[in-house]
Structures are given as structure tokens and as C-alpha cells.
GROMACS .gro file of C-alpha atoms in nm:
model
   44
    1LEU     CA    1  -0.331  -0.395  -1.373
    2TYR     CA    2  -0.672  -0.247  -1.413
    3PRO     CA    3  -0.925  -0.513  -1.307
    4ASN     CA    4  -1.120  -0.497  -1.635
    5GLN     CA    5  -0.912  -0.661  -1.908
    6GLY     CA    6  -1.201  -0.689  -2.156
    7SER     CA    7  -1.292  -0.467  -2.449
    8ALA     CA    8  -1.356  -0.176  -2.211
    9VAL     CA    9  -0.993  -0.173  -2.093
   10LEU     CA   10  -0.957   0.185  -2.223
   11THR     CA   11  -1.161   0.290  -1.921
   12SER     CA   12  -0.836   0.266  -1.725
   13VAL     CA   13  -0.682   0.537  -1.945
   14HIS     CA   14  -0.940   0.782  -1.811
   15TRP     CA   15  -0.774   0.797  -1.469
   16ALA     CA   16  -0.416   0.722  -1.580
   17GLU     CA   17  -0.145   0.988  -1.603
   18GLY     CA   18   0.076   0.782  -1.833
   19PHE     CA   19   0.208   0.433  -1.881
   20ALA     CA   20   0.501   0.222  -1.767
   21VAL     CA   21   0.704   0.000  -1.997
   22ILE     CA   22   0.774  -0.334  -1.831
   23PRO     CA   23   0.926  -0.615  -2.038
   24GLU     CA   24   0.726  -0.937  -2.062
   25ASP     CA   25   0.797  -1.198  -1.792
   26THR     CA   26   0.953  -0.935  -1.564
   27THR     CA   27   0.887  -0.928  -1.191
   28ILE     CA   28   0.866  -0.580  -1.039
   29THR     CA   29   0.915  -0.528  -0.667
   30GLU     CA   30   0.769  -0.240  -0.467
   31GLY     CA   31   0.988   0.069  -0.498
   32GLU     CA   32   1.167  -0.052  -0.809
   33LYS     CA   33   1.204   0.208  -1.083
   34VAL     CA   34   1.048   0.147  -1.425
   35ALA     CA   35   1.033   0.348  -1.747
   36PHE     CA   36   0.730   0.580  -1.722
   37TYR     CA   37   0.590   0.791  -2.004
   38PRO     CA   38   0.343   1.064  -1.898
   39PHE     CA   39   0.063   1.131  -2.146
   40ALA     CA   40   0.125   1.508  -2.123
   41ARG     CA   41   0.474   1.466  -2.265
   42LEU     CA   42   0.354   1.233  -2.542
   43MET     CA   43   0.090   1.483  -2.654
   44ALA     CA   44   0.329   1.782  -2.659
   0.00000   0.00000   0.00000
């Protein structure tokens, strides 16, 4: 997670290429695949 979880959390979107969907209370291990949605595809 981006270290700033306050009202300025949108700052993290500036450097992000998309977002991952991870269900609540789910543990992800390194190398595990997750659903990823690139912003470029969402804006098309």
C-alpha cells in the first residue's frame, strides 16, 4: 500500500499504472497472480 493513507491518498494514482482487485481479508504471497486492471484499458 502507498504509505500515505490520508486524504491525499490520490497521490499514489499519479505513479500507478492501474489497480489490483484483492478481496478483503486475503493474504497475497510474492509471485501470486491477482486481477489487475490497467488505467489505459479503463479509459479506452
